[in-house]
Every structure is written in structure tokens, then in C-alpha cells.
Short mmCIF file of C-alpha atoms in Angstrom, two decimals:
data_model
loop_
_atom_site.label_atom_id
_atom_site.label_comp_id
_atom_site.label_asym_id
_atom_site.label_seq_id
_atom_site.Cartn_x
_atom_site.Cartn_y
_atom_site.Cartn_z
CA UNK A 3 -20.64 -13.32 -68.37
CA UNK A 4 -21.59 -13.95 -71.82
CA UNK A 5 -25.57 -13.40 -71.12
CA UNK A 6 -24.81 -9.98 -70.86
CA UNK A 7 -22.46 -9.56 -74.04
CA UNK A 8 -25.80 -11.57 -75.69
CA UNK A 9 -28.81 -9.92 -74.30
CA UNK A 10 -29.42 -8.08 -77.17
CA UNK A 11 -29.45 -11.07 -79.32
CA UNK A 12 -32.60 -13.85 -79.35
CA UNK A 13 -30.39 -16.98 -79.40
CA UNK A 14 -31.46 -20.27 -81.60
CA UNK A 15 -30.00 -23.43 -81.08
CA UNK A 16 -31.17 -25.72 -84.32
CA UNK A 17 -30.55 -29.06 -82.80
CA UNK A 18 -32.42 -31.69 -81.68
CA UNK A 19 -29.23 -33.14 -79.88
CA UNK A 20 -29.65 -33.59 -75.92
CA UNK A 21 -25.47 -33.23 -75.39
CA UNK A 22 -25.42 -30.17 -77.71
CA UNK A 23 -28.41 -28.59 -75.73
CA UNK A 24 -26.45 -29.83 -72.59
CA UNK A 25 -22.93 -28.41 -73.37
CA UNK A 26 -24.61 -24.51 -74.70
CA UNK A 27 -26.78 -24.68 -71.50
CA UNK A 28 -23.17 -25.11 -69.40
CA UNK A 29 -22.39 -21.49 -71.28
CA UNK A 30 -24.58 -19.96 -68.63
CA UNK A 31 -26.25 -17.97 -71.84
CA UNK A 32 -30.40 -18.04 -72.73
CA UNK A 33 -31.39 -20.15 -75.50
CA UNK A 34 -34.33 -21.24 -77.10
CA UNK A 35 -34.58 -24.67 -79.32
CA UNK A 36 -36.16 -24.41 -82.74
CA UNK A 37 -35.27 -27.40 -84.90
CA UNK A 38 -36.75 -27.82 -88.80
CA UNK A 39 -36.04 -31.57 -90.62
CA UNK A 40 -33.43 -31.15 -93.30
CA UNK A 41 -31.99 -34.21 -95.31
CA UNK A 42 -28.16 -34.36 -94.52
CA UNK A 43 -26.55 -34.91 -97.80
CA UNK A 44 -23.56 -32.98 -99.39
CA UNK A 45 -21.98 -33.39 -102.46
CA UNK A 46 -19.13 -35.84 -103.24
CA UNK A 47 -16.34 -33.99 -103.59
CA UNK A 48 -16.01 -32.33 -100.19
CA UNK A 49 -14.01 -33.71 -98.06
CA UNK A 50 -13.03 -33.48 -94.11
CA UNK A 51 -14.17 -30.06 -92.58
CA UNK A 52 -15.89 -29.29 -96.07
CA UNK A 53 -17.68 -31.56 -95.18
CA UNK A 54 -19.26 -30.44 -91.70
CA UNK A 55 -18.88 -26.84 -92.93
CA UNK A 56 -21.17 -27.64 -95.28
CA UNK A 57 -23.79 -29.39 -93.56
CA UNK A 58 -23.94 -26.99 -90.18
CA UNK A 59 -24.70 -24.12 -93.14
CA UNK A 60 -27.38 -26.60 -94.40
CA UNK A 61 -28.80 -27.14 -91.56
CA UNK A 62 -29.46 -22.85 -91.34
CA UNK A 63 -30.59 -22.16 -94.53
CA UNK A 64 -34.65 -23.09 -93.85
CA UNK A 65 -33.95 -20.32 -91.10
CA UNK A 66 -33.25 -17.38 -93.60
CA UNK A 67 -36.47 -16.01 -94.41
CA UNK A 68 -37.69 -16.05 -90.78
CA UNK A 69 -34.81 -14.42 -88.89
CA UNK A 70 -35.95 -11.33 -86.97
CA UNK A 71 -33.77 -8.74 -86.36
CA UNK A 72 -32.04 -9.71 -83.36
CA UNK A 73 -32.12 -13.43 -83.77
CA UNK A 74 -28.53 -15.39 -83.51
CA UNK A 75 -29.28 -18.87 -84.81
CA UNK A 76 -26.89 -21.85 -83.95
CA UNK A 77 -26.26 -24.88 -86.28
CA UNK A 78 -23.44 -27.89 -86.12
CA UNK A 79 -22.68 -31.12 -87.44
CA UNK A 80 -19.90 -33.61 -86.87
CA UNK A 81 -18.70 -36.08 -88.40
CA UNK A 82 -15.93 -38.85 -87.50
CA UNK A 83 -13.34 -38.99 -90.29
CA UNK A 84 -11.17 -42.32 -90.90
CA UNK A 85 -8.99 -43.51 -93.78
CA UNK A 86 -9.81 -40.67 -95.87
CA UNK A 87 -14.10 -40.99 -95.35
CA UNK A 88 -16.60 -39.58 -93.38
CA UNK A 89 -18.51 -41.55 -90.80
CA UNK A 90 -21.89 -40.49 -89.82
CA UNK A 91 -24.95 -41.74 -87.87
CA UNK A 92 -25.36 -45.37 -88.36
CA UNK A 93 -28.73 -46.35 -90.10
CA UNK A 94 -29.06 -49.77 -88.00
CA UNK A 95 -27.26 -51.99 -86.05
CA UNK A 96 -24.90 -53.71 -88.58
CA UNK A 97 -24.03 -50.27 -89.89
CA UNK A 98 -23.05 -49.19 -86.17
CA UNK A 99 -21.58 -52.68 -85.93
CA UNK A 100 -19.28 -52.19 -88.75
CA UNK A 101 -18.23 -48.71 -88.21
CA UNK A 102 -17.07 -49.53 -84.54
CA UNK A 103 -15.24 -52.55 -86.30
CA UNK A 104 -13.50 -50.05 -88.32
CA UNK A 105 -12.70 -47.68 -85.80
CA UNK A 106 -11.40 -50.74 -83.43
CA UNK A 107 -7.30 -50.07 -82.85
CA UNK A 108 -6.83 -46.67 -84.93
CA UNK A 109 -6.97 -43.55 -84.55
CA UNK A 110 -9.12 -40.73 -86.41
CA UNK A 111 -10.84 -37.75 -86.12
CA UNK A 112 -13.83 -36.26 -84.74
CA UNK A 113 -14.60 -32.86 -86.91
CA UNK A 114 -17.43 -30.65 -85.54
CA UNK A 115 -18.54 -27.29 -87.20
CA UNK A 116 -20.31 -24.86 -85.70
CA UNK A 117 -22.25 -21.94 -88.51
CA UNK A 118 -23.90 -18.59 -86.32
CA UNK A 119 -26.52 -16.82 -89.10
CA UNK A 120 -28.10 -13.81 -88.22
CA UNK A 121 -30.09 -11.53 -90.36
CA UNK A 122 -26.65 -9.75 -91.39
CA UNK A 123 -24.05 -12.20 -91.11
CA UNK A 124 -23.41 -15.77 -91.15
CA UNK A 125 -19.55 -17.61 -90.53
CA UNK A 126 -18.49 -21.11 -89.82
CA UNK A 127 -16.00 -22.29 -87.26
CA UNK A 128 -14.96 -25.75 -86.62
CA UNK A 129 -12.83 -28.29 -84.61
CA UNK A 130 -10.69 -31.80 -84.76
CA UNK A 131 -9.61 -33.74 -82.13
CA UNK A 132 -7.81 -36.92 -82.90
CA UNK A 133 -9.17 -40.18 -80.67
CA UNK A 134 -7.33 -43.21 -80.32
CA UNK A 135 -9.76 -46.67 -80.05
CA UNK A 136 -8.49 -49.66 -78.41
CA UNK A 137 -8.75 -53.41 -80.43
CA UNK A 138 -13.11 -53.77 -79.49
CA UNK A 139 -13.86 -57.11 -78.73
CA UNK A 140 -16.86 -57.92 -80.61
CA UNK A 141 -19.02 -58.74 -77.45
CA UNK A 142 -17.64 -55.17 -76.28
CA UNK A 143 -19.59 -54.07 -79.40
CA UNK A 144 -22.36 -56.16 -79.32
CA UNK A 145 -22.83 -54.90 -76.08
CA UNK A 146 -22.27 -51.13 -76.59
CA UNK A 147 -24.87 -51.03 -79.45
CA UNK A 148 -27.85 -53.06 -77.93
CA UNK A 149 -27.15 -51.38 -74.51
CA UNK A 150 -26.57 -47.61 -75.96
CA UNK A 151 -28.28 -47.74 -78.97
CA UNK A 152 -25.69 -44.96 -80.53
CA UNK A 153 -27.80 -44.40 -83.51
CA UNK A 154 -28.14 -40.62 -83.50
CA UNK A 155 -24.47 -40.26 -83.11
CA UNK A 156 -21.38 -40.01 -85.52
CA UNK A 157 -19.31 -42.45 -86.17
CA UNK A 158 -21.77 -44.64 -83.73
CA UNK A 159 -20.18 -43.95 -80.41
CA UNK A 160 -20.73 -41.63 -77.59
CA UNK A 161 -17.27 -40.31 -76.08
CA UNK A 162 -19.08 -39.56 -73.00
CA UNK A 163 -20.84 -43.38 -72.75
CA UNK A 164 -19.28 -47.08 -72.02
CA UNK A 165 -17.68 -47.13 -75.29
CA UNK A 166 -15.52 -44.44 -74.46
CA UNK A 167 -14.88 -45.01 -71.04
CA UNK A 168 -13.22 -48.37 -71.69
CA UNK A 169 -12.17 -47.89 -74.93
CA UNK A 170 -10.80 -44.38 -75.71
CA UNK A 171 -7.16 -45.21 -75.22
CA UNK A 172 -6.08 -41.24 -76.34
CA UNK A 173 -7.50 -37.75 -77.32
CA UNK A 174 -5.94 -34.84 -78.48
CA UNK A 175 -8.17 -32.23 -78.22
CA UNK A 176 -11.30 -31.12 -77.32
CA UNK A 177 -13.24 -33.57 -75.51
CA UNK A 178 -16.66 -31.83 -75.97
CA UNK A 179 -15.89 -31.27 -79.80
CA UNK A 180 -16.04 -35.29 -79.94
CA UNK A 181 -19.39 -34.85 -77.81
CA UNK A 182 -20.62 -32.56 -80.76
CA UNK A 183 -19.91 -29.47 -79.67
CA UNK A 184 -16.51 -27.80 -79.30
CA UNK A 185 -17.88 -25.01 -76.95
CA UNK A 186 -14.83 -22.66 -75.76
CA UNK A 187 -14.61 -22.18 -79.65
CA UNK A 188 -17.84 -21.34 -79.20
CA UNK A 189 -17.71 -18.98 -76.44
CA UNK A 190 -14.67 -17.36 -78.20
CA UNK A 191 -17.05 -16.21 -81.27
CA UNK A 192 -19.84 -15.40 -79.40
CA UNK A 193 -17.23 -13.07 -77.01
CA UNK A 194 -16.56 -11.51 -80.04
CA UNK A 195 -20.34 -10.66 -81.11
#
């Protein structure tokens, strides 16, 4: 459906991330995967979907001067978001430790944002769901981590993994936006291209 709305366009995805590759593949559209190394930082004063905005923009901008004509490039970032902060990969273990500590009994959000840059255009579109965490027993953690090794993810947990199997009590939402990747909004824009 959507290949043929696309075939004029030369789509990018700019992500390293096997689910987001996954989930964009499950569009049934043609895709290559170019990915450049960008430091993640934003400033201060953004907060919540700023925040991702920001960042999935970032991550386009070493594209700019290379775009052809008919090239549709694809960024995203996500970001968990609890008691007012943002939660993003863990740097090590007690990092991941602590942040599934802090997520352990509450509820928060998972915010993903999604930029599409051509040579002409470029607009941002993003997604929350809300996910409710059970009370983790540390050796639930302990486990998680040295078994999953969640590292590359936000928040450091995989909806899609153990962790979320046994201790996602409630989502509202998207349940690929927590994976990284809230693809019918996806599929909405690029139905519009």
C-alpha cells in the first residue's frame, strides 16, 4: 500500500535500533539504513516532548547537506519521562539499576518523536503512552539487567522483553511507541506524503 504512495521517494531510516528497523520493516515500505554518530545532548530547559522533538531533529541535521532530491530521511528518539525528568539509556548497570528502582510501582510516560527531512521539508510528530510498573523485586532487577542487558534502551527496559512481560501492570497507548517507534503515526504522515 504505502510502497506505492513512496516509490518516488529514496527512504532513510537513521537508526541503529534493531526494534525501530523491525517495526518500519512491518510497514511493508523499502528502506535503506544510513546511521552517522551524533552526541545526544539538549539543552536544559526543554522539557517532555521538547525534549525528543529536539533530539529526533538532531539526530537529521548531519543529513542536510547530502540529501538528494528524492531522499525521505527518518529520525526518532524516546525518552521515558517520570516525576517531571527525562530518563534515557542507562550508562552501566547501577544507572539501569536505579532507574528501574525508580520506575518500580508508578506510572510514567514513554514519549517517542519521530522528524521526516527531505530536501524541501522537514516536521516532527510524536507520541505518549502512559505505562504502569509493578513494585520490582530487586532480584527481578538484578535479573532483568544481567540477563537483558537493556543498555541501549530508554528508561532501561524493553516493553517487548521479561521486564515487561511480568511487570507492565497497564498501558495506555501505543504499545510500539514504548518499543521506540509509534508507527500508525507513522504511516499516517507518510499517507499523507
Amino acid at each position: 500500500m504505502l510502497s506505492t504512495k513512496l516509490s518516488k521517494y529514496n527512504v532513510i531510516l537513521a537508526s541503529n535500533s534493531p526494534r525501530r528497523q523491525e517495526l518500519i520493516k512491518s510497514l511493508d515500505i523499502p528502506f535503506s539504513i544510513k546511521t552517522k554518530d551524533i552526541e545526544e545532548r539538549y539543552p536544559k530547559e526543554l522539557k517532555h516532548s521538547q525534549i525528543t522533538d529536539y533530539l529526533a531533529a538532531l539526530k537529521a541535521s548531519p543529513f542536510s547537506t547530502e540529501l538528494k532530491e528524492n531522499d525521505l530521511l527518518i529520525t526518532s528518539d524516546t525518552i521515558v519521562w517520570l516525576n517531571n525528568k527525562a530518563l534515557g539509556k542507562p550508562k552501566n548497570y547501577n544507572e539501569a539499576f536505579n532507574m528501574l528502582k525508580e520506575l518500580s510501582g508508578t506510572t510514567h510516560e514513554v514519549i517517542t518523536s519521530i522528524c521526516l527531512t527531505s530536501k524541501t521539508f522537514q516536521y516532527i510528530i510524536n507520541d505518549i503512552t502512559i505505562v504502569t510498573f509493578k513494585e520490582l523485586l530487586d532480584e527481578e532487577i538484578n535479573y532483568y539487567i544481567k540477563t537483558y542487558k537493556p543498555f541501549d534502551k530508554a528508561g532501561a527496559y524493553g516493553i517487548q522483553e521479561w521486564i515487561g512481560k511480568i511487570g507492565i501492570t497497564k498501558i495506555e497507548g501505543s504499545y510500539f511507541n514504548v518499543m521506540g517507534f509509534p508507527v500508525h503515526k507513522l504511516y499516517k504522515e507518510l499517507s499523507k506524503l
